[in-house]
Amino acid sequence: MILDKVRKEFPGKPPMVALEGLDLTIADGELLILVGPSGCGKTTALRCVAGLEQPTSGRVVIGDREVQDLPSRKRDVAMVFQNYALYPHLTVYGNLAFGLKEHHVPKPDIDRRVREMAKMLGIDRLLDRRPAQLSGGQSQRVAMGRALVREPQVFLLDEPLSNLDAKLRGQMRSEILQMQRRVGVTSLYVTHDQAEAMTLGDRIAVINGGVLQQLGTPEEVFRRPRNAFVAAFMGTPSMNLLRGTAEDGTVSAGDLRVTAAWVANGPVIVGFRPESLAPAEEAPGVPRLEMVVDVVEELGNETLVYGDVAGEIATVTIDATLPAPLEGSRARVAARLKGFSEVRRGDRLQLAVRDESMHLFDAATGEALAARARS
Amino acid sequence: MSTSDAAATAPRTLRAGRWDRLLGSESTTGWLFVSPAVLVIGLFGVAPIVWSIVLSFQSNDLVTPATWVGMANYKALLKDPMFAASVRRTIVYTLLFVPIVTVAALAVAVALNRRLRGMRFYRTAVFAPVVTSTVATAIMFNWLLDPDFGIVNALLVKLGLPAQGFFQSPSQALYCIVVMTVWGWLGFAVIIYLAALQGVPLELMEAAAIDGATRWRAFRRVQLPLLGPATLFLVIWLSINALQLFDEIYVTTRGGPLSATTVVVYYLYQQAFQLFEAGYATAIAYVLFLGILLLTVVQLLIGRKFVYYRS
Amino acid sequence: MSYVAVERADTLGAAGVSGTAPLQGPETRRRRPSGWHLLLVPVALLMIFPFVWLIITSASTLAETRVFPPTLPAGFPVTWIQNLVHNYREAWTQAPFGRWVLNTTIVTFTVVIGNLAFCSLAGYALARLRFFGRTALFLVILATLMVPFQVVMIPVLLICKYLGMVDTLAALVVPNLVTPFGIFLLRQFFKTLPVEIEEAARIDGATRLGTLVKVLLPSMAAPLATVGIMTMLWSWNDFLWPLIAITSQDNMTLQLGLSSFVGSHVTNWPVLMAGTVMTQIPMLLIFLVAQRWFVQSFASSGVKG
Ligand SMILES: Nc1ncnc2c1ncn2[C@@H]1O[C@H](COP(=O)(O)OP(=O)(O)OP(=O)(O)O)[C@@H](O)[C@H]1O
Ligand SMILES: [Mg+2]
């Protein structure tokens, strides 16, 4: 399945551009995750594929057909909605059978396929219930079943787990993955939860402001973010980003000194993940910085430490609703330390930054400077 | 980056759905869906509105060719004492009918909004006139209020009061119409109030009770203000219908006795279908329309001041 | 999940406007007779009495209605029943009531079906489909909703005359096949429905019409009942329009026929009352059976309309 320069404007003054020429190619049977902050156009992209929105320009190709002018019903796609959108007046059986009936599948086949699918999803005992009598997890399964039973060419999911509680979400996540593998259907899965994206997808497409930021395997996107946005968006807590300057092969940001011979002189952004920080005594000889501890979160097997360091933080607007850090405040950095830590609020902590996980970005464009800062 | 992939695949993709774009488009479907409505409402709703404007500027008996008379119909209307009298009667009727129905319905609705024995009976009794036709209502009351053999006069006599003329008395006929239509409309108004009362959250009344309010005060201060929107709707709706009173008059008094019940619409009917003054009748209709609009706007404005809307 | 608006309508119907009322306030706990009966008993009697007297009169002889003060007809129950049978037979033979029932049923049935179908289509399109001129069209429909019938009745009559429909049942049916009220009410309801269910149906392969018929309408019992019941009542009881559109006795509706019956029987009260009872029984029966739906319909049409 291919999205080719798909552009979508919503009428208005000025027109609201939800997608700015999105290009995506999804291999047969692949599960591609579309991830990005709220309002970045994920749902819009999905709806353009489903035929619920007409792209302003660009092509949508499914299999060997260009479908952007086709109505939904002729596209051979199926979709799982965030609120499930089950037909309230039909039983679970009726919900599963609806699409097959609309496609004039012979009655005995419908019955067989519905029952098989119900069995596979473990909802065969619910077939006579109505949606109002289902729990969230059950509704979720029915919604999936309704989509998959049609054996569509493309399977679309729009934040299917966001209405479930945390525990159920984990369970359903792996169930979705299993089902997708089993059926082997080309799938596009939308989420704003980057953790979900990391665990689920063959590949991840990170979108921001209607523009594709990076497309790659979870590992690529996480380890080699193409720009500061992707770096900041993937992972919790976010990657720490400090403003710095490069001069004669050395980048300095606050206390931090990194050698990066290929970087041209000028302002840069230095990024490092919280988990690549370690107490200095454990890793001698690597770049260091000093943190004044502010908040300590004990998680048992690890400790999250937030504190201030010298230097200036670089802010990447992920969600415009979040307040920007105060001007001139010291830079806030997060560290993920192994095991139980004795750190207290107010402590001055010497931290080492493991070199190989250091990222450098152009201060103006946010583009990654080379793939990774290797010393 | 995947652009090149897309470009590579382009030649062998089939471009589907040019026809679908045209035929299946929302625009086409939309117009198809509204077309029966457009046809019927256009022909019997919109066209007649325009036509009747033209009619009201004509002298037209619907048989011989019409002549254009400009504003003559409207001017004549202003000087027509019969019309003025019919307007006065309509106003008197409306001023009695609307408040009586509203207040009575409020009391009955509050009473019906509880759990009492015999509630089914009470409700059915109050609602049944709603489905009774105006013609049947008029016939029933004509008999109940018959001056010679009617049961109401019998009761009056039994109580030592003189028998009355009712529909046959020029001074009483209009009030009899009021009584009759109040009977016919009470159920509707009660339903509206009951629905509104169900919308008042029980917690509000309980909160008021906990705050130490007596039941009357709780009703006055909590429930009544929340019934504002329903009251406004009712007053407007009842007024619109009161101004268009016709059926009951046609069946009972035919505008008599001595024109005592010739209200605006009955006068309009006489002009149009007994005197064949279609142009003049239409002018009356437009003046009526204007009156209804004006009254509704005024009521809405007053309502906005006093009615408190939640949410 | 279920639709918000359906839920609200259901509460209204089930919770109390009809049937059993919900617990209301502290007074429900008390067992001694409530003072409210003092208000309700006389009101209920006043509301019921005209019906009672109507039926009693239709069980009288002509002579018994010609005495003052009136009394209950003699000979309960045998003579009553004989009188009843006699009076109803008289009414039935003196005027074509059977024909009128048939006419009214045909007209009402067609108008109700027409409104359910066409108002659904139009209401759905106006709520959901983006098409050129939609807003303008909706405003025009709203405007016609406000114009009183008296303004348009003469031109409508002329149009019907032109189309050759005057004095036929078509004149009663065609102009009322679609009502702005129905369109407006259903449009408002469609607006409250979650759009995803429709989208799911379209992705599942349904056309717009299929979505409307198979997915939306089946779960819209409440608003459809409102439109159906309101147009049924309106069409069954309408008087002014039949009065001017119908002239021959054979094409009259029940209400018009009944009013013409008054003219010729103004002094024969028992037979007139029998005729009146006959015209009211169908609607009253339907009302008694479906009281809950009637009440809910009135309430929701009132609240929104
Ligand atoms: N029908 C519409 N009309 C106008 N603007 C719209 C419409 N639908 C979406 N938008 C706008 O397009 C942008 C993208 O919306 P979209 O729903 O695709 O975001 P999203 O990535 O799915 O966000 P979320 O994670 O909150 O669901 C948003 O800014 C939104 O306001
Ligand atoms: Mg979304």
JSON list of N, CA and C in Angstrom, two decimals, chain C residues 66-88:
[
{"chain": "C", "resi": 66, "resn": "ARG", "atom": "N", "xyz": [-84.46, 15.04, 25.15]},
{"chain": "C", "resi": 66, "resn": "ARG", "atom": "CA", "xyz": [-85.32, 16.20, 24.97]},
{"chain": "C", "resi": 66, "resn": "ARG", "atom": "C", "xyz": [-86.06, 16.55, 26.25]},
{"chain": "C", "resi": 67, "resn": "VAL", "atom": "N", "xyz": [-85.47, 16.22, 27.38]},
{"chain": "C", "resi": 67, "resn": "VAL", "atom": "CA", "xyz": [-86.09, 16.61, 28.64]},
{"chain": "C", "resi": 67, "resn": "VAL", "atom": "C", "xyz": [-85.10, 17.44, 29.43]},
{"chain": "C", "resi": 68, "resn": "PHE", "atom": "N", "xyz": [-85.63, 18.32, 30.23]},
{"chain": "C", "resi": 68, "resn": "PHE", "atom": "CA", "xyz": [-84.76, 19.11, 31.09]},
{"chain": "C", "resi": 68, "resn": "PHE", "atom": "C", "xyz": [-85.29, 19.00, 32.51]},
{"chain": "C", "resi": 69, "resn": "PRO", "atom": "N", "xyz": [-84.49, 18.78, 33.49]},
{"chain": "C", "resi": 69, "resn": "PRO", "atom": "CA", "xyz": [-83.07, 18.47, 33.38]},
{"chain": "C", "resi": 69, "resn": "PRO", "atom": "C", "xyz": [-82.83, 17.06, 32.84]},
{"chain": "C", "resi": 70, "resn": "PRO", "atom": "N", "xyz": [-81.69, 16.88, 32.14]},
{"chain": "C", "resi": 70, "resn": "PRO", "atom": "CA", "xyz": [-81.38, 15.55, 31.60]},
{"chain": "C", "resi": 70, "resn": "PRO", "atom": "C", "xyz": [-81.15, 14.54, 32.71]},
{"chain": "C", "resi": 71, "resn": "THR", "atom": "N", "xyz": [-81.48, 13.32, 32.43]},
{"chain": "C", "resi": 71, "resn": "THR", "atom": "CA", "xyz": [-81.23, 12.25, 33.40]},
{"chain": "C", "resi": 71, "resn": "THR", "atom": "C", "xyz": [-80.51, 11.13, 32.69]},
{"chain": "C", "resi": 72, "resn": "LEU", "atom": "N", "xyz": [-80.06, 10.16, 33.49]},
{"chain": "C", "resi": 72, "resn": "LEU", "atom": "CA", "xyz": [-79.46, 8.99, 32.88]},
{"chain": "C", "resi": 72, "resn": "LEU", "atom": "C", "xyz": [-80.53, 8.24, 32.10]},
{"chain": "C", "resi": 73, "resn": "PRO", "atom": "N", "xyz": [-80.19, 7.73, 30.93]},
{"chain": "C", "resi": 73, "resn": "PRO", "atom": "CA", "xyz": [-81.18, 6.97, 30.16]},
{"chain": "C", "resi": 73, "resn": "PRO", "atom": "C", "xyz": [-81.67, 5.76, 30.96]},
{"chain": "C", "resi": 74, "resn": "ALA", "atom": "N", "xyz": [-82.89, 5.41, 30.72]},
{"chain": "C", "resi": 74, "resn": "ALA", "atom": "CA", "xyz": [-83.50, 4.33, 31.50]},
{"chain": "C", "resi": 74, "resn": "ALA", "atom": "C", "xyz": [-83.02, 2.98, 31.01]},
{"chain": "C", "resi": 75, "resn": "GLY", "atom": "N", "xyz": [-83.21, 1.99, 31.86]},
{"chain": "C", "resi": 75, "resn": "GLY", "atom": "CA", "xyz": [-83.05, 0.60, 31.46]},
{"chain": "C", "resi": 75, "resn": "GLY", "atom": "C", "xyz": [-81.63, 0.12, 31.32]},
{"chain": "C", "resi": 76, "resn": "PHE", "atom": "N", "xyz": [-80.83, 0.40, 32.35]},
{"chain": "C", "resi": 76, "resn": "PHE", "atom": "CA", "xyz": [-79.46, -0.12, 32.31]},
{"chain": "C", "resi": 76, "resn": "PHE", "atom": "C", "xyz": [-79.46, -1.60, 32.64]},
{"chain": "C", "resi": 77, "resn": "PRO", "atom": "N", "xyz": [-78.79, -2.46, 31.99]},
{"chain": "C", "resi": 77, "resn": "PRO", "atom": "CA", "xyz": [-77.97, -2.18, 30.81]},
{"chain": "C", "resi": 77, "resn": "PRO", "atom": "C", "xyz": [-78.67, -2.53, 29.50]},
{"chain": "C", "resi": 78, "resn": "VAL", "atom": "N", "xyz": [-79.78, -3.29, 29.58]},
{"chain": "C", "resi": 78, "resn": "VAL", "atom": "CA", "xyz": [-80.30, -3.85, 28.32]},
{"chain": "C", "resi": 78, "resn": "VAL", "atom": "C", "xyz": [-80.74, -2.77, 27.35]},
{"chain": "C", "resi": 79, "resn": "THR", "atom": "N", "xyz": [-81.55, -1.84, 27.85]},
{"chain": "C", "resi": 79, "resn": "THR", "atom": "CA", "xyz": [-82.05, -0.79, 26.96]},
{"chain": "C", "resi": 79, "resn": "THR", "atom": "C", "xyz": [-80.90, 0.07, 26.45]},
{"chain": "C", "resi": 80, "resn": "TRP", "atom": "N", "xyz": [-79.93, 0.32, 27.32]},
{"chain": "C", "resi": 80, "resn": "TRP", "atom": "CA", "xyz": [-78.75, 1.09, 26.90]},
{"chain": "C", "resi": 80, "resn": "TRP", "atom": "C", "xyz": [-78.11, 0.47, 25.67]},
{"chain": "C", "resi": 81, "resn": "ILE", "atom": "N", "xyz": [-77.90, -0.81, 25.79]},
{"chain": "C", "resi": 81, "resn": "ILE", "atom": "CA", "xyz": [-77.21, -1.48, 24.69]},
{"chain": "C", "resi": 81, "resn": "ILE", "atom": "C", "xyz": [-78.07, -1.43, 23.43]},
{"chain": "C", "resi": 82, "resn": "GLN", "atom": "N", "xyz": [-79.39, -1.63, 23.63]},
{"chain": "C", "resi": 82, "resn": "GLN", "atom": "CA", "xyz": [-80.27, -1.54, 22.47]},
{"chain": "C", "resi": 82, "resn": "GLN", "atom": "C", "xyz": [-80.18, -0.16, 21.84]},
{"chain": "C", "resi": 83, "resn": "ASN", "atom": "N", "xyz": [-80.24, 0.88, 22.69]},
{"chain": "C", "resi": 83, "resn": "ASN", "atom": "CA", "xyz": [-80.13, 2.25, 22.18]},
{"chain": "C", "resi": 83, "resn": "ASN", "atom": "C", "xyz": [-78.81, 2.45, 21.46]},
{"chain": "C", "resi": 84, "resn": "LEU", "atom": "N", "xyz": [-77.76, 2.00, 22.12]},
{"chain": "C", "resi": 84, "resn": "LEU", "atom": "CA", "xyz": [-76.43, 2.12, 21.52]},
{"chain": "C", "resi": 84, "resn": "LEU", "atom": "C", "xyz": [-76.43, 1.53, 20.13]},
{"chain": "C", "resi": 85, "resn": "VAL", "atom": "N", "xyz": [-76.85, 0.28, 20.04]},
{"chain": "C", "resi": 85, "resn": "VAL", "atom": "CA", "xyz": [-76.83, -0.40, 18.75]},
{"chain": "C", "resi": 85, "resn": "VAL", "atom": "C", "xyz": [-77.66, 0.39, 17.74]},
{"chain": "C", "resi": 86, "resn": "HIS", "atom": "N", "xyz": [-78.82, 0.82, 18.19]},
{"chain": "C", "resi": 86, "resn": "HIS", "atom": "CA", "xyz": [-79.70, 1.56, 17.29]},
{"chain": "C", "resi": 86, "resn": "HIS", "atom": "C", "xyz": [-79.02, 2.85, 16.79]},
{"chain": "C", "resi": 87, "resn": "ASN", "atom": "N", "xyz": [-78.47, 3.61, 17.75]},
{"chain": "C", "resi": 87, "resn": "ASN", "atom": "CA", "xyz": [-77.87, 4.89, 17.37]},
{"chain": "C", "resi": 87, "resn": "ASN", "atom": "C", "xyz": [-76.66, 4.72, 16.46]},
{"chain": "C", "resi": 88, "resn": "TYR", "atom": "N", "xyz": [-75.82, 3.73, 16.78]},
{"chain": "C", "resi": 88, "resn": "TYR", "atom": "CA", "xyz": [-74.63, 3.54, 15.96]},
{"chain": "C", "resi": 88, "resn": "TYR", "atom": "C", "xyz": [-75.04, 3.09, 14.57]}
]
